Tab-separated table of C-alpha atoms in Angstrom:
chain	number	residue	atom	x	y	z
A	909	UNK	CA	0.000	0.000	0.000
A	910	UNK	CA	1.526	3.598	-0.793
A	911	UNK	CA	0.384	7.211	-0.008
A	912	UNK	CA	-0.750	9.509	-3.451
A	913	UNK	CA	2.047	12.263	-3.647
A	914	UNK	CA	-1.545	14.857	-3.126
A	915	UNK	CA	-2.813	12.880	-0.214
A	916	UNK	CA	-3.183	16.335	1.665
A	917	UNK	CA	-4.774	17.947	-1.289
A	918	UNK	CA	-7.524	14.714	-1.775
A	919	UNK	CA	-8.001	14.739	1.945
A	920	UNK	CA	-8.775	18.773	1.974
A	921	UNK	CA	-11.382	17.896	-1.164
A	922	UNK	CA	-12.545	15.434	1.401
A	923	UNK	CA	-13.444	17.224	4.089
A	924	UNK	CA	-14.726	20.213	1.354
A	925	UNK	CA	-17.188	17.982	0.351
A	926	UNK	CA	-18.874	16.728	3.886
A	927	UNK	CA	-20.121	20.491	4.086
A	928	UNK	CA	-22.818	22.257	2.028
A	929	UNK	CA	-20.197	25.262	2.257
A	930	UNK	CA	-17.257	23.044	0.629
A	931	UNK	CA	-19.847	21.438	-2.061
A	932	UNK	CA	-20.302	25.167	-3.305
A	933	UNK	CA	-16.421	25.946	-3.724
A	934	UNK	CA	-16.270	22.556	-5.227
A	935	UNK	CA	-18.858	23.473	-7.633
A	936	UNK	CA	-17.198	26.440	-8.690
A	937	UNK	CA	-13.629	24.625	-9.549
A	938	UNK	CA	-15.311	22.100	-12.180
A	939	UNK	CA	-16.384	24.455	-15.195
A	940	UNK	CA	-13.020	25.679	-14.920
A	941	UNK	CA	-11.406	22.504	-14.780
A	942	UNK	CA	-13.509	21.031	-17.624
A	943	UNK	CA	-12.480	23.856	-19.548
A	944	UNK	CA	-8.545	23.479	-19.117
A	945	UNK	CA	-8.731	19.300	-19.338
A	946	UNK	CA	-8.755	19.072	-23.199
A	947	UNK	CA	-5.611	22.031	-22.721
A	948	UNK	CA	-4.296	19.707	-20.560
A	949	UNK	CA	-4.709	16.300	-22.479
A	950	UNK	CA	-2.832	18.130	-25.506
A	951	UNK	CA	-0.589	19.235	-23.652
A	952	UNK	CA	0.688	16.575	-21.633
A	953	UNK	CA	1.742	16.614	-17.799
A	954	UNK	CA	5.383	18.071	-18.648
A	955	UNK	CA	6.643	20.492	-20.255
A	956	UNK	CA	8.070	20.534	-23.474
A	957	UNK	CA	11.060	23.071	-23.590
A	958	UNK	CA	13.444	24.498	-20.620
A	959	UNK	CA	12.650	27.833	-19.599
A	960	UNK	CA	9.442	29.565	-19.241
A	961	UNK	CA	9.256	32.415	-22.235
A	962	UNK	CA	8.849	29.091	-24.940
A	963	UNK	CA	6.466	26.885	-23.093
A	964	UNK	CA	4.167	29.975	-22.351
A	965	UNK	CA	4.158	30.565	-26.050
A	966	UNK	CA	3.352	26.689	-26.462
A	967	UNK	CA	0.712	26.742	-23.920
A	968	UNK	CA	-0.893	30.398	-25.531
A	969	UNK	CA	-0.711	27.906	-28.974
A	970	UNK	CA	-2.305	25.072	-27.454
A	971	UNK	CA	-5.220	27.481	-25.680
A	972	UNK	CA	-5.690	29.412	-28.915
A	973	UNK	CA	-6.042	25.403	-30.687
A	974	UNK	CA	-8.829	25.012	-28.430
A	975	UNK	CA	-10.548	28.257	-29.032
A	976	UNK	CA	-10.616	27.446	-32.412
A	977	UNK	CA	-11.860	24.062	-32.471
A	978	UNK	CA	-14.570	25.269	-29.716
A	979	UNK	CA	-15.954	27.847	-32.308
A	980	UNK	CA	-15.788	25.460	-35.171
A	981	UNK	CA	-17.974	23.350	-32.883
A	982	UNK	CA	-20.900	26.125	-32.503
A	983	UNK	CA	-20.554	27.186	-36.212
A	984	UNK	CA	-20.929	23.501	-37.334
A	985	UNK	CA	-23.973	22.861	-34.590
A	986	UNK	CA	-25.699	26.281	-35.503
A	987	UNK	CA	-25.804	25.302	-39.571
């Protein structure tokens, strides 16, 4: 048996969502988070180049992908 590296973090989502309080902030995270997951899936879980100035510019890329497939998406279902 072995301890997740973000025990701490799954145990504070835990307790957040025991309380009616901790359901509402948990609420709020997931249309954010199911916004950056298809980011994320392109993207990967590490980054591609040393140094920040060139993976910024690949993650801008990879956001303005998105963007672009997301409006293709509500031209295609509005015709």
């Amino acid at each position: 048996m072995s301890i997740a590296e973000d025990e701490a973090l799954q145990s504070k989502f835990r307790e957040l969502r025991q309380t009616g309080p901790g359901r509402a902030v948990l609420r709020q995270r997931t249309p954010v988070e199911h916004a950056l997951a298809p980011i994320a899936a392109r993207e990967g879980h590490s980054a591609r180049y040393i140094g920040t100035r060139r993976n910024l510019f690949d993650l801008r890329r990879a956001a303005a992908l998105q963007n672009l497939e997301a409006a293709q998406r509500l031209i295609q279902e509005a015709a």
